Short mmCIF file of C-alpha atoms in Angstrom, two decimals:
data_model
loop_
_atom_site.label_atom_id
_atom_site.label_comp_id
_atom_site.label_asym_id
_atom_site.label_seq_id
_atom_site.Cartn_x
_atom_site.Cartn_y
_atom_site.Cartn_z
CA MET A 1 -0.02 -0.27 0.21
CA GLY A 2 2.67 2.39 0.81
CA LYS A 3 5.14 3.17 3.45
CA ILE A 4 4.14 6.22 6.58
CA LEU A 5 6.31 7.94 8.59
CA ILE A 6 4.79 8.77 11.98
CA ILE A 7 6.37 11.65 13.69
CA GLU A 8 4.46 11.61 17.27
CA ASP A 9 5.92 12.29 20.66
CA ASP A 10 3.28 10.22 22.41
CA ALA A 11 4.23 6.91 22.00
CA ALA A 12 0.73 5.09 22.87
CA ILE A 13 -0.97 7.22 20.01
CA ALA A 14 1.63 6.50 17.48
CA ALA A 15 1.26 2.74 18.09
CA ILE A 16 -2.22 2.89 17.58
CA GLU A 17 -1.68 4.82 14.46
CA ARG A 18 1.06 2.25 13.38
CA ASP A 19 -1.33 -0.83 14.22
CA TYR A 20 -4.54 0.47 12.23
CA LEU A 21 -2.26 1.43 8.73
CA ALA A 22 -0.54 -1.83 9.30
CA ILE A 23 -4.09 -3.40 9.22
CA ASP A 24 -4.35 -1.99 5.88
CA HIS A 25 -1.05 -3.24 4.84
CA PHE A 26 0.95 0.26 5.03
CA GLU A 27 4.43 -0.36 5.93
CA VAL A 28 5.28 2.23 8.88
CA GLU A 29 7.84 3.73 10.82
CA ILE A 30 7.69 5.74 14.09
CA ALA A 31 9.83 8.87 15.39
CA LEU A 32 9.20 10.22 18.87
CA ASP A 33 10.49 13.78 18.26
CA GLY A 34 11.17 16.50 15.70
CA ARG A 35 14.65 15.99 15.22
CA SER A 36 14.66 12.63 14.46
CA GLY A 37 11.38 12.63 12.61
CA MET A 38 13.09 14.87 10.16
CA GLU A 39 16.12 12.84 9.67
CA LYS A 40 14.15 9.60 8.76
CA ALA A 41 11.88 11.41 6.21
CA LEU A 42 14.82 13.07 4.73
CA GLN A 43 16.63 9.60 4.11
CA GLY A 44 13.77 9.36 1.52
CA GLY A 45 11.62 6.28 0.83
CA PHE A 46 8.42 7.11 2.55
CA ASP A 47 5.02 8.03 0.46
CA LEU A 48 3.37 10.07 3.60
CA ILE A 49 4.06 11.75 6.58
CA LEU A 50 1.81 12.28 9.72
CA LEU A 51 3.36 14.94 11.47
CA ASP A 52 2.40 16.03 15.05
CA LEU A 53 2.41 19.70 15.69
CA MET A 54 3.54 19.86 19.33
CA LEU A 55 6.64 18.08 19.50
CA PRO A 56 9.80 18.27 21.78
CA GLY A 57 12.72 20.28 20.56
CA ILE A 58 12.23 20.95 16.98
CA ASP A 59 8.10 21.53 16.58
CA GLY A 60 6.22 20.44 13.76
CA PHE A 61 5.85 23.53 12.14
CA THR A 62 9.58 23.68 11.88
CA VAL A 63 9.75 20.27 10.70
CA CYS A 64 7.39 20.80 7.98
CA CYS A 65 8.91 23.96 6.52
CA LYS A 66 12.39 22.05 6.34
CA LEU A 67 11.00 18.93 4.76
CA ARG A 68 8.78 20.75 2.26
CA GLU A 69 12.22 22.33 1.24
CA THR A 70 13.18 18.70 -0.60
CA LEU A 71 10.05 16.51 -0.47
CA ASP A 72 6.63 16.98 -2.15
CA ILE A 73 5.23 13.81 -0.76
CA PRO A 74 1.72 14.60 1.15
CA ILE A 75 2.33 15.77 4.59
CA LEU A 76 -0.54 15.22 7.07
CA MET A 77 -0.51 17.52 10.12
CA VAL A 78 -1.89 16.27 13.54
CA THR A 79 -3.16 18.65 16.19
CA ALA A 80 -5.03 18.68 19.36
CA ARG A 81 -5.00 22.36 19.18
CA ARG A 82 -8.38 23.78 17.33
CA GLU A 83 -7.45 27.46 17.07
CA ASP A 84 -7.67 27.97 13.05
CA ILE A 85 -4.44 30.26 13.49
CA ASP A 86 -2.60 26.87 13.64
CA LYS A 87 -4.00 25.13 10.90
CA ILE A 88 -3.49 27.98 8.48
CA ARG A 89 0.03 28.26 9.84
CA GLY A 90 0.75 24.80 9.15
CA LEU A 91 -1.06 25.02 5.70
CA GLY A 92 0.88 28.13 4.80
CA LEU A 93 4.36 25.95 5.60
CA GLY A 94 3.07 23.33 3.59
CA ALA A 95 1.12 20.56 5.27
CA ASP A 96 -1.37 19.17 2.40
CA ASP A 97 -4.18 18.72 5.11
CA TYR A 98 -5.01 18.32 9.05
CA ILE A 99 -6.59 16.12 11.50
CA GLU A 100 -7.50 17.30 14.85
CA LYS A 101 -7.34 15.07 18.12
CA PRO A 102 -9.08 13.28 18.97
CA PHE A 103 -9.97 11.14 15.70
CA SER A 104 -10.91 7.80 15.10
CA PRO A 105 -8.51 5.46 13.70
CA SER A 106 -10.89 4.39 10.60
CA VAL A 107 -10.75 8.13 10.02
CA LEU A 108 -7.37 8.48 9.94
CA VAL A 109 -6.71 5.90 7.30
CA ALA A 110 -9.19 6.93 5.29
CA ARG A 111 -7.40 10.65 5.04
CA VAL A 112 -4.20 8.87 4.38
CA LYS A 113 -5.70 6.78 1.82
CA ALA A 114 -7.24 9.66 0.03
CA ASN A 115 -4.05 11.81 -0.07
CA LEU A 116 -1.94 9.29 -1.34
CA ALA A 117 -4.65 8.28 -4.32
CA GLN A 118 -4.92 12.12 -4.85
CA TYR A 119 -1.48 12.49 -5.32
CA ALA A 120 -0.89 9.32 -7.57
CA ARG A 121 -3.76 11.22 -9.61
CA LEU A 122 -2.13 14.10 -9.67
CA LYS A 123 0.76 12.38 -11.13
CA LYS A 124 -1.33 10.71 -13.65
CA THR A 125 -3.14 14.16 -14.76
CA ASP A 126 0.82 15.67 -15.50
CA ARG A 127 1.41 12.95 -17.86
CA THR A 128 -2.09 13.44 -20.09
CA ALA A 129 -2.44 16.88 -19.39
CA PRO A 130 -0.43 19.26 -22.22
CA ILE A 131 3.04 19.83 -20.86
CA GLN A 132 2.57 23.56 -21.17
CA LEU A 133 -0.68 25.45 -19.84
CA ASN A 134 -0.96 29.39 -20.47
CA ILE A 135 -3.63 31.65 -18.88
CA GLY A 136 -2.84 35.00 -19.23
CA SER A 137 0.43 35.71 -17.67
CA ILE A 138 0.41 32.12 -15.96
CA ARG A 139 2.07 29.52 -17.31
CA ILE A 140 2.44 25.98 -15.88
CA ASN A 141 4.71 23.59 -16.81
CA THR A 142 3.34 20.02 -15.81
CA ASP A 143 6.07 18.10 -16.35
CA THR A 144 8.31 19.93 -14.01
CA HIS A 145 5.69 21.55 -11.87
CA ARG A 146 7.12 24.68 -12.16
CA VAL A 147 4.61 27.54 -12.63
CA TYR A 148 5.57 30.99 -13.85
CA VAL A 149 3.82 34.69 -13.57
CA ASN A 150 4.79 37.20 -16.14
CA ASP A 151 8.03 34.95 -16.94
CA ILE A 152 9.33 34.83 -13.35
CA GLU A 153 8.98 31.53 -11.31
CA ILE A 154 6.94 31.36 -8.29
CA ASP A 155 7.19 29.05 -5.52
CA LEU A 156 4.38 27.08 -4.72
CA LYS A 157 3.64 24.28 -1.93
CA ASN A 158 2.31 20.90 -2.95
CA LYS A 159 -1.53 21.12 -2.63
CA GLU A 160 -1.41 24.74 -3.77
CA TYR A 161 0.18 23.76 -6.86
CA GLU A 162 -2.31 20.86 -7.28
CA LEU A 163 -5.16 23.50 -6.89
CA LEU A 164 -4.31 25.79 -9.34
CA LEU A 165 -3.25 23.03 -11.96
CA PHE A 166 -6.97 21.37 -11.45
CA LEU A 167 -8.62 25.16 -11.62
CA ALA A 168 -6.24 25.73 -14.87
CA LEU A 169 -7.57 22.53 -16.35
CA ASN A 170 -11.12 23.66 -16.02
CA ALA A 171 -10.96 27.14 -16.37
CA ASP A 172 -13.58 29.16 -15.81
CA VAL A 173 -16.04 26.58 -14.31
CA VAL A 174 -16.94 27.35 -10.91
CA PHE A 175 -16.36 24.89 -7.93
CA ASN A 176 -17.74 25.10 -4.48
CA ARG A 177 -15.20 24.47 -1.32
CA GLU A 178 -16.59 21.36 -0.77
CA THR A 179 -15.92 19.88 -4.58
CA LEU A 180 -12.71 21.50 -4.34
CA TYR A 181 -11.83 19.43 -1.28
CA GLU A 182 -13.14 16.21 -2.69
CA ARG A 183 -11.08 16.65 -5.68
CA ILE A 184 -7.52 18.21 -4.54
CA TRP A 185 -7.78 16.51 -1.36
CA GLY A 186 -9.57 12.82 -2.50
CA MET A 187 -12.40 12.50 0.18
CA ASP A 188 -15.57 14.05 1.04
CA ALA A 189 -15.64 17.52 2.66
CA MET A 190 -15.83 16.78 6.43
CA GLY A 191 -17.39 20.09 7.62
CA ASP A 192 -14.20 22.07 8.22
CA ASN A 193 -13.46 23.81 4.91
CA ALA A 194 -10.64 26.07 5.84
CA THR A 195 -8.03 24.32 4.09
CA VAL A 196 -9.54 25.51 0.88
CA ALA A 197 -10.01 29.00 1.77
CA VAL A 198 -6.32 29.30 3.09
CA HIS A 199 -4.96 27.39 -0.09
CA ILE A 200 -6.96 30.11 -2.28
CA ASN A 201 -5.75 32.87 -0.47
CA ARG A 202 -2.07 32.04 -0.70
CA LEU A 203 -2.38 30.96 -4.05
CA ARG A 204 -3.82 34.55 -4.68
CA ASP A 205 -1.14 36.14 -3.01
CA ARG A 206 1.44 34.18 -5.27
CA ILE A 207 -0.25 34.81 -8.81
CA GLU A 208 -2.54 38.00 -8.81
CA GLU A 209 -1.28 41.22 -9.26
CA ASP A 210 -3.47 42.40 -6.42
CA PRO A 211 -4.87 39.82 -4.09
CA GLY A 212 -7.33 41.83 -3.05
CA ASN A 213 -8.64 42.57 -6.38
CA PRO A 214 -8.00 39.12 -8.04
CA ARG A 215 -7.87 38.63 -11.95
CA TYR A 216 -7.48 35.10 -11.94
CA ILE A 217 -8.76 33.16 -9.13
CA GLN A 218 -12.23 35.03 -8.50
CA THR A 219 -14.73 34.32 -6.02
CA VAL A 220 -18.76 33.66 -7.38
CA ARG A 221 -20.69 35.02 -4.43
CA GLY A 222 -22.56 32.19 -3.68
CA ALA A 223 -21.07 29.71 -5.66
CA GLY A 224 -17.47 29.03 -5.18
CA TYR A 225 -14.25 29.79 -7.10
CA ARG A 226 -13.36 29.75 -10.48
CA LEU A 227 -9.85 30.37 -12.42
CA LYS A 228 -10.70 32.99 -14.96
CA ALA A 229 -9.48 32.52 -18.67
#
């Protein structure tokens, strides 16, 4: 099924996560602190990382930021804190999604499978999509995963790129938050669409000349978002 790294300082919780993932035939390794987790992750070979935010030594925010410099695999934040600012910060640093403690093991496994499946679909989409997409001043190279605005390369995190590519491949089509979550994150929306809103806002900050008055990623009141061709 895939190889998962759990970075979690609570050994009991990490063991439960490992056991449920192992039932579904995932290969799982555990790191109990941020430093060892980062070292394991950078050794390579993992398909997804479950990353607790509140870690001893090096916290999960720092670990996420460092890993995103070299890894593009899915990173799922695991947090017991419910403040939106923590979710926004983690997503902004490159996490793909988040799951709140306490959670049922079945939900955890479903989220892992969904993110892995969506990551695989993205790779398949890249092979079947045009190598280069041009919309106004935006240029997307699906072969290299590079994005340019006015011929200047911009740095996008994993899910920011996926969201932009999806909207570009469906230019002028309006999608609500729930549909975007299902399409990009790979499973039914679960009542909290902050993930989508954060990524939309970050995309605007990167590609729009005036993010407060966007030319490309537009909000359609009462309906959702679209990328205007």
